[in-house]
Short mmCIF file of C-alpha atoms (C1' of nucleotides) in Angstrom, two decimals:
data_model
loop_
_atom_site.label_atom_id
_atom_site.label_comp_id
_atom_site.label_asym_id
_atom_site.label_seq_id
_atom_site.Cartn_x
_atom_site.Cartn_y
_atom_site.Cartn_z
CA MET G 1 0.00 0.00 0.00
CA THR G 2 1.43 3.30 -1.07
CA VAL G 3 0.69 6.63 0.49
CA PRO G 4 -1.16 8.75 -2.07
CA PRO G 5 0.96 11.63 -3.30
CA GLN G 6 -0.23 14.90 -1.84
CA PRO G 7 -0.88 17.49 -4.53
CA ALA G 8 1.57 20.35 -4.20
CA THR G 9 -1.17 22.92 -4.64
CA ALA G 10 -3.53 21.55 -2.02
CA SER G 11 -2.88 24.17 0.61
CA LYS G 12 -6.58 24.96 0.81
CA SER G 13 -7.87 21.42 0.75
CA PRO G 14 -9.15 20.11 4.08
CA SER G 15 -6.62 17.30 3.86
CA ALA G 16 -3.77 19.77 3.73
CA SER G 17 -3.84 20.17 7.48
CA LYS G 18 -3.82 16.40 7.66
CA THR G 19 -0.68 15.87 5.62
CA PRO G 20 2.13 14.53 7.80
CA ARG G 21 5.15 16.83 8.13
CA THR G 22 7.45 14.42 9.80
CA ALA G 23 8.98 11.03 9.09
CA ARG G 24 7.14 9.70 12.09
CA GLY G 25 3.87 11.07 10.75
CA GLN G 26 4.39 9.48 7.35
CA ARG G 27 5.05 6.16 8.98
CA THR G 28 1.86 6.39 11.01
CA LEU G 29 -0.21 7.43 8.03
CA ARG G 30 0.98 4.43 6.06
CA LEU G 31 0.25 2.18 9.00
CA ILE G 32 -3.30 3.48 9.20
CA LEU G 33 -3.86 3.21 5.47
CA ASP G 34 -2.68 -0.39 5.40
CA SER G 35 -4.79 -1.27 8.39
CA ALA G 36 -7.82 0.36 6.86
CA ALA G 37 -7.34 -1.66 3.67
CA GLU G 38 -7.24 -4.86 5.71
CA GLU G 39 -10.18 -3.92 7.84
CA PHE G 40 -12.46 -2.80 5.00
CA GLY G 41 -11.27 -5.67 2.85
CA GLU G 42 -12.24 -8.22 5.47
CA ARG G 43 -15.32 -6.67 7.01
CA GLY G 44 -16.55 -4.20 4.45
CA TYR G 45 -17.17 -0.52 4.99
CA HIS G 46 -20.11 -0.62 7.37
CA GLU G 47 -18.93 -3.55 9.46
CA GLY G 48 -15.45 -2.13 9.61
CA SER G 49 -14.70 0.17 12.52
CA ILE G 50 -12.30 3.01 13.13
CA ALA G 51 -11.44 1.59 16.53
CA ARG G 52 -10.38 -1.67 14.92
CA ILE G 53 -8.38 0.10 12.23
CA ALA G 54 -6.54 2.01 14.92
CA GLN G 55 -5.98 -1.18 16.85
CA ARG G 56 -4.57 -2.97 13.81
CA ALA G 57 -2.25 -0.03 13.24
CA GLY G 58 -1.25 0.02 16.89
CA VAL G 59 -2.24 3.66 17.37
CA ALA G 60 -4.94 5.46 19.31
CA ILE G 61 -8.27 6.37 17.77
CA GLY G 62 -7.37 10.02 17.98
CA SER G 63 -4.37 9.47 15.75
CA PHE G 64 -6.67 8.29 13.02
CA TYR G 65 -8.35 11.67 13.05
CA THR G 66 -5.02 13.36 12.81
CA TYR G 67 -4.80 12.02 9.25
CA PHE G 68 -8.38 11.63 8.09
CA ASP G 69 -11.47 13.72 8.58
CA SER G 70 -13.82 10.78 8.71
CA LYS G 71 -14.40 7.14 8.04
CA GLU G 72 -15.54 7.97 4.53
CA ALA G 73 -12.41 10.02 3.91
CA VAL G 74 -10.07 7.12 4.54
CA PHE G 75 -12.23 4.89 2.40
CA ARG G 76 -12.05 7.34 -0.47
CA ALA G 77 -8.30 7.57 -0.13
CA LEU G 78 -8.19 3.80 -0.35
CA VAL G 79 -10.33 3.68 -3.48
CA ALA G 80 -8.20 6.25 -5.26
CA ASP G 81 -5.01 4.50 -4.30
CA MET G 82 -6.22 1.09 -5.37
CA SER G 83 -7.64 2.36 -8.61
CA ARG G 84 -4.15 3.55 -9.41
CA GLN G 85 -2.56 0.30 -8.31
CA VAL G 86 -4.69 -1.89 -10.57
CA ARG G 87 -3.89 0.15 -13.61
CA GLU G 88 -0.22 0.39 -12.80
CA HIS G 89 -0.10 -3.35 -12.60
CA VAL G 90 -2.13 -4.23 -15.68
CA VAL G 91 -1.30 -1.57 -18.27
CA PRO G 92 2.40 -2.50 -18.70
CA HIS G 93 1.41 -6.08 -19.51
CA ILE G 94 -0.90 -4.86 -22.25
CA LEU G 95 1.69 -2.50 -23.70
CA ALA G 96 4.43 -5.13 -23.67
CA ALA G 97 2.48 -7.40 -26.01
CA PRO G 98 3.28 -7.44 -29.73
CA ASP G 99 -0.25 -6.36 -30.72
CA ARG G 100 -3.53 -5.33 -29.11
CA LEU G 101 -5.16 -8.74 -29.30
CA ALA G 102 -2.21 -10.40 -27.59
CA GLY G 103 -2.23 -7.50 -25.18
CA GLU G 104 -5.85 -8.21 -24.37
CA ARG G 105 -4.95 -11.70 -23.34
CA ALA G 106 -1.97 -10.57 -21.30
CA GLY G 107 -4.12 -7.93 -19.66
CA ILE G 108 -6.76 -10.41 -18.55
CA ALA G 109 -4.13 -12.71 -17.13
CA ALA G 110 -2.41 -9.86 -15.33
CA TYR G 111 -5.70 -8.61 -13.96
CA LEU G 112 -6.71 -12.04 -12.67
CA ASP G 113 -3.34 -12.45 -11.12
CA PHE G 114 -3.58 -9.12 -9.39
CA VAL G 115 -7.08 -9.78 -8.10
CA ARG G 116 -6.02 -13.10 -6.62
CA THR G 117 -3.27 -11.43 -4.65
CA HIS G 118 -5.32 -8.35 -3.73
CA LYS G 119 -8.79 -9.50 -2.84
CA ALA G 120 -9.29 -6.69 -0.37
CA LEU G 121 -8.72 -4.25 -3.15
CA TYR G 122 -11.39 -5.80 -5.31
CA ARG G 123 -13.95 -5.60 -2.57
CA ILE G 124 -13.15 -2.03 -1.67
CA ILE G 125 -13.46 -0.74 -5.21
CA ASP G 126 -16.72 -2.57 -5.65
CA GLU G 127 -18.18 -1.39 -2.40
CA SER G 128 -17.31 2.19 -3.25
CA ALA G 129 -20.34 2.12 -5.54
CA PHE G 130 -22.42 2.37 -2.38
CA VAL G 131 -20.15 4.46 -0.19
CA ALA G 132 -18.52 6.96 -2.54
CA GLU G 133 -20.29 6.63 -5.84
CA ASP G 134 -18.39 9.45 -7.49
CA ALA G 135 -15.09 7.69 -6.76
CA TYR G 136 -16.51 4.47 -8.16
CA ARG G 137 -17.66 6.16 -11.32
CA ARG G 138 -14.37 7.92 -11.76
CA HIS G 139 -12.50 4.65 -11.52
CA TYR G 140 -14.52 2.81 -14.12
CA ILE G 141 -14.90 5.78 -16.42
CA ASP G 142 -11.15 6.29 -16.41
CA VAL G 143 -10.49 2.66 -17.16
CA ALA G 144 -13.15 2.54 -19.87
CA ASP G 145 -11.88 5.70 -21.54
CA GLY G 146 -8.38 4.34 -21.60
CA TYR G 147 -9.72 1.14 -23.07
CA ALA G 148 -11.74 2.89 -25.74
CA VAL G 149 -8.79 4.99 -26.89
CA SER G 150 -6.52 1.99 -26.90
CA LEU G 151 -8.94 -0.02 -28.99
CA GLU G 152 -9.45 2.76 -31.49
CA GLN G 153 -5.71 3.18 -31.90
CA ALA G 154 -5.31 -0.54 -32.42
CA PHE G 155 -7.97 -0.31 -35.09
CA GLY G 156 -5.96 2.46 -36.71
CA ARG G 157 -3.00 0.09 -36.86
CA GLY G 158 -5.19 -2.63 -38.34
CA GLU G 159 -4.79 -4.88 -35.33
CA ILE G 160 -8.50 -5.29 -34.66
CA ARG G 161 -11.62 -5.05 -36.75
CA GLY G 162 -13.73 -1.98 -36.29
CA GLU G 163 -16.50 -1.42 -38.79
CA VAL G 164 -18.43 0.40 -36.08
CA SER G 165 -19.96 3.80 -35.53
CA ALA G 166 -18.50 6.47 -33.28
CA GLY G 167 -19.89 5.69 -29.81
CA ASP G 168 -19.35 1.98 -30.27
CA TRP G 169 -15.82 2.13 -28.95
CA GLN G 170 -17.30 3.04 -25.61
CA VAL G 171 -19.73 0.15 -25.80
CA ARG G 172 -16.92 -2.23 -26.64
CA ALA G 173 -14.75 -0.83 -23.88
CA TRP G 174 -17.46 -1.26 -21.25
CA ALA G 175 -18.30 -4.71 -22.54
CA ILE G 176 -14.74 -5.96 -22.30
CA MET G 177 -14.20 -4.26 -18.97
CA GLY G 178 -17.32 -5.91 -17.56
CA MET G 179 -16.15 -9.22 -18.86
CA ASN G 180 -12.83 -8.86 -17.08
CA VAL G 181 -14.38 -7.69 -13.85
CA PHE G 182 -16.78 -10.60 -13.67
CA LEU G 183 -14.09 -13.11 -14.52
CA GLY G 184 -12.03 -11.48 -11.78
CA LEU G 185 -14.87 -11.94 -9.32
CA ARG G 186 -15.66 -15.53 -10.22
CA PHE G 187 -12.17 -16.87 -10.91
CA GLY G 188 -10.10 -14.47 -8.86
CA VAL G 189 -11.98 -13.64 -5.69
CA TRP G 190 -14.35 -16.59 -5.37
CA SER G 191 -12.02 -19.31 -6.52
CA ASP G 192 -8.33 -19.87 -7.05
CA ALA G 193 -8.63 -23.35 -8.49
CA GLU G 194 -8.59 -22.72 -12.23
CA PRO G 195 -5.24 -21.76 -13.76
CA VAL G 196 -5.13 -18.12 -14.79
CA ASP G 197 -3.80 -18.95 -18.22
CA ALA G 198 -6.69 -21.24 -19.05
CA ILE G 199 -9.20 -18.55 -18.18
CA ALA G 200 -7.30 -15.92 -20.06
CA ALA G 201 -7.11 -18.22 -23.07
CA ALA G 202 -10.85 -18.90 -23.06
CA ALA G 203 -11.70 -15.24 -22.62
CA HIS G 204 -9.26 -14.27 -25.31
CA ALA G 205 -10.76 -16.79 -27.72
CA LEU G 206 -14.20 -15.29 -27.13
CA ILE G 207 -13.06 -11.71 -27.59
CA SER G 208 -10.91 -12.55 -30.55
CA ASP G 209 -13.02 -14.90 -32.62
CA GLY G 210 -16.52 -14.35 -31.32
CA LEU G 211 -19.23 -16.99 -31.17
CA LYS G 212 -20.37 -17.06 -34.78
CA PRO G 213 -19.62 -20.42 -36.42
CA ARG G 214 -17.04 -20.07 -39.15
CA MET D 1 -43.38 -6.23 -7.18
CA THR D 2 -44.76 -9.63 -6.46
CA VAL D 3 -45.05 -11.27 -3.09
CA PRO D 4 -42.65 -14.23 -3.03
CA PRO D 5 -44.48 -17.53 -2.92
CA GLN D 6 -44.31 -19.13 0.50
CA PRO D 7 -42.99 -22.69 0.35
CA ALA D 8 -45.70 -25.13 1.38
CA THR D 9 -43.29 -27.06 3.55
CA ALA D 10 -41.94 -24.15 5.48
CA SER D 11 -43.75 -24.81 8.72
CA LYS D 12 -40.49 -24.80 10.66
CA SER D 13 -38.93 -21.83 8.96
CA PRO D 14 -38.82 -18.67 11.04
CA SER D 15 -40.73 -16.88 8.32
CA ALA D 16 -43.62 -19.32 8.67
CA SER D 17 -44.98 -17.39 11.59
CA LYS D 18 -44.61 -14.28 9.47
CA THR D 19 -46.69 -15.46 6.54
CA PRO D 20 -49.90 -13.47 6.29
CA ARG D 21 -53.08 -15.51 6.83
CA THR D 22 -55.53 -12.90 5.81
CA ALA D 23 -56.32 -10.87 2.73
CA ARG D 24 -55.55 -7.78 4.73
CA GLY D 25 -52.22 -9.23 5.74
CA GLN D 26 -51.25 -10.02 2.17
CA ARG D 27 -52.09 -6.50 1.14
CA THR D 28 -49.93 -5.06 3.89
CA LEU D 29 -47.03 -7.37 3.10
CA ARG D 30 -47.06 -6.29 -0.52
CA LEU D 31 -47.20 -2.66 0.54
CA ILE D 32 -44.16 -3.11 2.75
CA LEU D 33 -42.23 -5.01 0.10
CA ASP D 34 -42.88 -2.33 -2.51
CA SER D 35 -41.93 0.41 -0.10
CA ALA D 36 -38.76 -1.41 0.86
CA ALA D 37 -37.80 -1.72 -2.80
CA GLU D 38 -38.25 2.02 -3.26
CA GLU D 39 -36.43 2.90 -0.08
CA PHE D 40 -33.42 0.65 -0.65
CA GLY D 41 -33.38 1.51 -4.33
CA GLU D 42 -33.14 5.20 -3.60
CA ARG D 43 -31.05 5.27 -0.44
CA GLY D 44 -29.28 1.95 -0.39
CA TYR D 45 -29.35 -0.58 2.40
CA HIS D 46 -27.50 1.29 5.12
CA GLU D 47 -29.00 4.70 4.47
CA GLY D 48 -32.44 3.22 4.15
CA SER D 49 -34.48 3.00 7.34
CA ILE D 50 -37.26 0.77 8.58
CA ALA D 51 -39.13 3.79 9.88
CA ARG D 52 -39.13 5.30 6.41
CA ILE D 53 -40.19 2.05 4.79
CA ALA D 54 -43.12 1.86 7.19
CA GLN D 55 -43.96 5.46 6.49
CA ARG D 56 -43.93 4.91 2.72
CA ALA D 57 -46.20 1.92 3.20
CA GLY D 58 -48.47 3.89 5.49
CA VAL D 59 -48.17 1.41 8.35
CA ALA D 60 -46.62 1.48 11.80
CA ILE D 61 -43.10 0.29 12.45
CA GLY D 62 -44.45 -2.61 14.43
CA SER D 63 -46.31 -3.90 11.40
CA PHE D 64 -43.05 -4.25 9.57
CA TYR D 65 -41.91 -6.70 12.22
CA THR D 66 -45.10 -8.64 11.80
CA TYR D 67 -43.82 -9.71 8.40
CA PHE D 68 -40.03 -9.58 8.65
CA ASP D 69 -37.63 -10.55 11.37
CA SER D 70 -35.15 -7.83 10.57
CA LYS D 71 -33.93 -5.24 8.13
CA GLU D 72 -31.71 -7.81 6.50
CA ALA D 73 -34.61 -10.23 6.13
CA VAL D 74 -36.65 -7.84 4.03
CA PHE D 75 -33.60 -7.04 1.95
CA ARG D 76 -33.03 -10.72 1.25
CA ALA D 77 -36.64 -11.18 0.27
CA LEU D 78 -36.18 -8.32 -2.16
CA VAL D 79 -33.05 -9.79 -3.71
CA ALA D 80 -34.69 -13.16 -4.27
CA ASP D 81 -37.76 -11.59 -5.77
CA MET D 82 -35.82 -9.35 -8.10
CA SER D 83 -33.49 -12.09 -9.19
CA ARG D 84 -36.57 -13.93 -10.35
CA GLN D 85 -38.03 -10.88 -12.04
CA VAL D 86 -34.97 -10.19 -14.19
CA ARG D 87 -34.84 -13.72 -15.47
CA GLU D 88 -38.56 -13.89 -16.09
CA HIS D 89 -38.27 -10.78 -18.18
CA VAL D 90 -35.17 -11.62 -20.18
CA VAL D 91 -35.31 -15.39 -20.79
CA PRO D 92 -38.44 -15.35 -22.99
CA HIS D 93 -36.79 -12.84 -25.32
CA ILE D 94 -33.81 -15.14 -25.75
CA LEU D 95 -35.96 -18.18 -26.36
CA ALA D 96 -38.16 -16.41 -28.87
CA ALA D 97 -35.21 -15.73 -31.18
CA PRO D 98 -34.58 -17.98 -34.19
CA ASP D 99 -31.13 -19.00 -32.98
CA ARG D 100 -28.81 -18.47 -30.01
CA LEU D 101 -26.83 -15.65 -31.56
CA ALA D 102 -29.95 -13.70 -32.38
CA GLY D 103 -31.17 -14.59 -28.90
CA GLU D 104 -28.06 -13.08 -27.42
CA ARG D 105 -28.82 -9.80 -29.05
CA ALA D 106 -32.46 -9.88 -28.02
CA GLY D 107 -31.41 -10.77 -24.50
CA ILE D 108 -29.07 -7.80 -24.18
CA ALA D 109 -31.73 -5.46 -25.48
CA ALA D 110 -34.34 -6.91 -23.13
CA TYR D 111 -31.97 -6.67 -20.20
CA LEU D 112 -31.05 -3.06 -20.91
CA ASP D 113 -34.70 -2.23 -21.28
CA PHE D 114 -35.52 -3.86 -17.97
CA VAL D 115 -32.68 -2.14 -16.16
CA ARG D 116 -33.79 1.25 -17.43
CA THR D 117 -37.26 0.73 -16.03
CA HIS D 118 -36.10 -0.94 -12.82
CA LYS D 119 -33.08 0.93 -11.57
CA ALA D 120 -33.88 0.20 -7.95
CA LEU D 121 -33.67 -3.48 -8.75
CA TYR D 122 -30.24 -3.17 -10.23
CA ARG D 123 -28.91 -1.39 -7.20
CA ILE D 124 -30.43 -3.81 -4.74
CA ILE D 125 -29.00 -6.88 -6.43
CA ASP D 126 -25.60 -5.26 -6.63
CA GLU D 127 -25.60 -4.11 -3.05
CA SER D 128 -26.54 -7.58 -1.88
CA ALA D 129 -22.90 -8.48 -2.46
CA PHE D 130 -22.17 -6.56 0.73
CA VAL D 131 -25.32 -7.23 2.70
CA ALA D 132 -26.27 -10.81 1.88
CA GLU D 133 -23.39 -12.27 -0.05
CA ASP D 134 -24.89 -15.73 -0.28
CA ALA D 135 -27.97 -14.33 -1.99
CA TYR D 136 -25.75 -12.39 -4.37
CA ARG D 137 -23.75 -15.47 -5.25
CA ARG D 138 -26.83 -17.54 -5.73
CA HIS D 139 -28.24 -15.00 -8.16
CA TYR D 140 -25.19 -14.81 -10.39
CA ILE D 141 -24.36 -18.50 -10.17
CA ASP D 142 -27.89 -19.36 -11.23
CA VAL D 143 -27.77 -16.97 -14.15
CA ALA D 144 -24.30 -18.15 -15.20
CA ASP D 145 -25.25 -21.80 -15.02
CA GLY D 146 -28.31 -21.19 -17.13
CA TYR D 147 -26.12 -19.32 -19.58
CA ALA D 148 -23.49 -22.04 -19.75
CA VAL D 149 -26.05 -24.75 -20.43
CA SER D 150 -27.78 -22.64 -23.02
CA LEU D 151 -24.51 -21.96 -24.83
CA GLU D 152 -23.49 -25.58 -24.82
CA GLN D 153 -26.83 -26.65 -26.24
CA ALA D 154 -26.54 -24.01 -28.95
CA PHE D 155 -23.13 -25.44 -29.77
CA GLY D 156 -24.74 -28.86 -30.06
CA ARG D 157 -27.11 -27.41 -32.62
CA GLY D 158 -24.22 -25.83 -34.48
CA GLU D 159 -25.41 -22.30 -33.79
CA ILE D 160 -22.19 -21.12 -32.19
CA ARG D 161 -18.59 -22.14 -32.40
CA GLY D 162 -17.19 -24.07 -29.49
CA GLU D 163 -13.78 -25.64 -29.97
CA VAL D 164 -13.24 -25.28 -26.25
CA SER D 165 -12.46 -27.48 -23.27
CA ALA D 166 -14.95 -28.47 -20.62
CA GLY D 167 -14.86 -25.66 -18.06
CA ASP D 168 -14.71 -23.03 -20.77
CA TRP D 169 -18.46 -22.80 -21.03
CA GLN D 170 -18.45 -21.38 -17.54
CA VAL D 171 -15.77 -18.88 -18.48
CA ARG D 172 -17.76 -17.82 -21.51
CA ALA D 173 -20.95 -17.59 -19.50
CA TRP D 174 -19.34 -15.38 -16.85
CA ALA D 175 -17.68 -13.25 -19.49
CA ILE D 176 -20.91 -12.56 -21.36
CA MET D 177 -22.83 -12.04 -18.16
CA GLY D 178 -20.27 -9.50 -16.96
CA MET D 179 -20.45 -7.76 -20.27
CA ASN D 180 -24.20 -7.42 -20.00
CA VAL D 181 -24.11 -6.28 -16.40
CA PHE D 182 -21.60 -3.55 -17.10
CA LEU D 183 -23.45 -2.37 -20.18
CA GLY D 184 -26.54 -2.31 -18.00
CA LEU D 185 -24.79 -0.16 -15.45
CA ARG D 186 -23.27 2.29 -17.90
CA PHE D 187 -26.08 2.53 -20.47
CA GLY D 188 -29.04 1.53 -18.36
CA VAL D 189 -28.57 2.97 -14.90
CA TRP D 190 -26.14 5.82 -15.51
CA SER D 191 -27.53 7.03 -18.80
CA ASP D 192 -30.68 6.71 -20.85
CA ALA D 193 -29.43 8.70 -23.82
CA GLU D 194 -28.18 5.99 -26.16
CA PRO D 195 -30.82 3.90 -27.94
CA VAL D 196 -30.99 0.38 -26.59
CA ASP D 197 -30.84 -1.15 -30.04
CA ALA D 198 -27.59 0.58 -30.92
CA ILE D 199 -25.93 -0.75 -27.79
CA ALA D 200 -27.33 -4.22 -28.30
CA ALA D 201 -26.10 -4.16 -31.91
CA ALA D 202 -22.58 -3.13 -30.94
CA ALA D 203 -22.40 -5.69 -28.15
CA HIS D 204 -23.79 -8.35 -30.42
CA ALA D 205 -21.22 -7.57 -33.09
CA LEU D 206 -18.46 -7.99 -30.54
CA ILE D 207 -19.77 -11.29 -29.19
CA SER D 208 -20.59 -12.60 -32.60
CA ASP D 209 -17.58 -11.68 -34.71
CA GLY D 210 -14.89 -10.92 -32.16
CA LEU D 211 -12.13 -8.38 -32.60
CA LYS D 212 -9.74 -10.28 -34.84
CA PRO D 213 -9.44 -8.66 -38.27
CA ARG D 214 -10.88 -10.86 -40.98
"C1'" DC Z 1 19.68 23.63 26.08
"C1'" DG Z 2 14.99 25.59 25.55
"C1'" DC Z 3 10.74 25.77 23.12
"C1'" DC Z 4 7.30 25.41 19.66
"C1'" DT Z 5 5.04 22.41 16.62
"C1'" DA Z 6 3.70 17.93 15.20
"C1'" DG Z 7 2.00 13.97 16.79
"C1'" DT Z 8 -0.38 10.90 20.35
"C1'" DT Z 9 -3.75 9.35 23.60
"C1'" DG Z 10 -8.40 7.17 24.83
"C1'" DA Z 11 -12.32 8.15 27.78
"C1'" DA Z 12 -16.51 10.61 27.11
"C1'" DT Z 13 -20.03 12.44 24.12
"C1'" DC Z 14 -23.72 11.98 21.02
"C1'" DA Z 15 -26.65 10.77 17.19
"C1'" DT Z 16 -28.73 7.24 14.94
"C1'" DG Z 17 -31.97 3.91 14.04
"C1'" DG Z 18 -33.06 -1.16 14.65
"C1'" DT Z 19 -35.94 -3.75 17.65
"C1'" DT Z 20 -39.28 -4.66 21.38
"C1'" DC Z 21 -43.64 -4.81 23.56
"C1'" DA Z 22 -47.92 -3.93 25.97
"C1'" DG Z 23 -51.99 -2.88 24.64
"C1'" DG Z 24 -55.86 -1.92 20.99
"C1'" DT Z 25 -58.56 -3.11 16.57
"C1'" DT Z 26 -60.10 -6.06 12.67
"C1'" DT Z 27 -61.14 -10.29 10.51
"C1'" DC Z 28 -63.49 -14.44 9.80
"C1'" DA Z 29 -64.49 -19.40 10.88
"C1'" DG Z 30 -67.91 -21.84 13.19
"C1'" DC K 1 -73.16 -13.46 16.22
"C1'" DT K 2 -69.00 -14.08 18.74
"C1'" DG K 3 -64.54 -14.94 20.39
"C1'" DA K 4 -59.97 -16.24 19.30
"C1'" DA K 5 -56.45 -15.47 16.13
"C1'" DA K 6 -54.45 -11.96 13.17
"C1'" DC K 7 -53.09 -7.52 12.70
"C1'" DC K 8 -51.87 -2.95 13.93
"C1'" DT K 9 -49.73 0.84 16.69
"C1'" DG K 10 -45.73 3.83 17.94
"C1'" DA K 11 -43.30 5.37 22.06
"C1'" DA K 12 -39.45 3.69 24.54
"C1'" DC K 13 -35.35 1.00 24.94
"C1'" DC K 14 -30.60 0.13 23.76
"C1'" DA K 15 -26.45 -1.11 21.38
"C1'" DT K 16 -23.30 0.59 18.44
"C1'" DG K 17 -19.58 3.13 16.94
"C1'" DA K 18 -18.09 7.63 14.79
"C1'" DT K 19 -16.22 11.80 16.44
"C1'" DT K 20 -14.40 15.21 19.84
"C1'" DC K 21 -11.14 17.13 22.94
"C1'" DA K 22 -8.12 18.44 26.61
"C1'" DA K 23 -3.93 16.85 28.31
"C1'" DC K 24 0.48 14.76 27.23
"C1'" DT K 25 4.98 13.38 24.67
"C1'" DA K 26 8.55 13.46 20.96
"C1'" DG K 27 11.22 15.83 17.51
"C1'" DG K 28 14.13 19.15 15.71
"C1'" DC K 29 15.46 24.07 14.93
"C1'" DG K 30 17.77 28.34 16.64
#
DNA sequence: CGCCTAGTTGAATCATGGTTCAGGTTTCAG
DNA sequence: CTGAAACCTGAACCATGATTCAACTAGGCG
C-alpha cells in the first residue's frame, strides 16, 4: 500500500492540514492506510470500525483523526489508491504485447493475477459504488476511456476489426471491462482453483473470434 | 413487485410465523415489500431506514416486524424476488429468437430495457454483495449456469462455435454475463441517452464476430 | 539547552436507528 | 353473532460506533 501523493497545490484542501510533516507522521499514516485496507477488505465498509483500524495499526483512535477527517475520507483515499494500483499493474502487460489482441490476453491474465493477490482491493473498489459513488464512477470511467482509446488506436494500426460507428468504442470498452471484472470476481476472488492462463485463453478466444460459427 | 411464494413445507422456517393468513395481511405485506424496494433503491441498504419504509407503506413500524424478522430479512426477500423478475423478463426474449446468436442480441436489449425501467432493482441486487453475499452469489451463479447450459446446447445445434475445453463454457458464461451487467450499469442505470438497439447491436457484433481482423 | 510544533492518547459524548412490547382493533371461521 | 387469532400501533429502549477534545509526549530548529 502506497501513500497517495499529496498534490503540491492543495494548501486549501481540508486534507492539507492532515498531511504529515514528519517522518514519524508518514510512517503512522501508512500504518493506518494499510490497516484500513485490511479492515475494510475483510469486514466491508459498514462492518469495519475506526477503533479496529486504529488497533490494527497500533495507534490510538485520535491518531486516526489526525490524518483523516472521517471514516468515509479514509475509504475514499483507499479507493483512489487502489484504482491507481490496478492500472499500474495491468497496463504494462498490455503494452508489452506485440499487438492489441495479444495484449488483451496478457491484460486479462495480469488482472486475474492481481485480483487473486489483492482481494481486499477488489472488494473495496466494488463497495465504493455504495459508499462513494463518485469515486466508483471515476475509476470505471477512467479505465473505460483508456480502453476505448486503446482499442481505437489498435484499429488504426489494423490490429482489430472496427467497422463500427463512433460511440461503439465506448460500448466495446465497457463490454470488455465488464467481462474482465466478472471473470475477476468468479475466478479471482471466489475461486483460485482454475489456472489463470486457461481462463485468459478462453476469454481471449471469445473476444478474438466471437461466437459465430465459421 | 410480487409477493414471493411461500414454500408449502416451510412450517419450521422462522418466516412461517410471518406469513400473512388474511387478505388484509397479504395486502400489507405487498405494501411493505414495494416500499422497501423504493427505499433501498433510492437510499441503499445502510441509508435506508425501517421507519421510512413503514412510512412509505403507510403502516406502523411494528407492522413491519409482523412480516419480517429484521432489516436484513426484508432485503433478502427483495433480492430473491428481483433475481426472479430479471430472469422472467429476459429469458423469454432469448428463447423467442430464431437462434442463439440472435437470442443473445435480443437478451441484451431486453436486459437493458428492464434495467432502465427498474433501476432500484439493479442497485439492490448489486448491493446484496455486501449485505447478503450468499444471496448475491446464488443469483449470479444461477444466471451463469443457465447461460453455460444454453450456450453448450446451442453449440450442439451448431449455432455457435465451441472448440473449447470443458470448463470453458463457464468462463464464456461469466464473461458474457459480466459484459451485460456492465453495459446495464453504464447505459441503463447511468444514462438513458443511447438507444438500446444501438448498444445491443454493438455488443452483439463484438460477441458474434470478435475483434480479430478478418 | 529551551521551546514550539507535530503527533499521540483514549475516555466521554452523542446521534442514529433497529428492535421490542404492551396494549388496541379487525377479521373471519364456526 | 361471537370470540380467538391476526393484525396494527408507535413510544421507549438500547447497542453501536463515529467523532471530539483536553492533556500529554517526541522531535528538531535556533
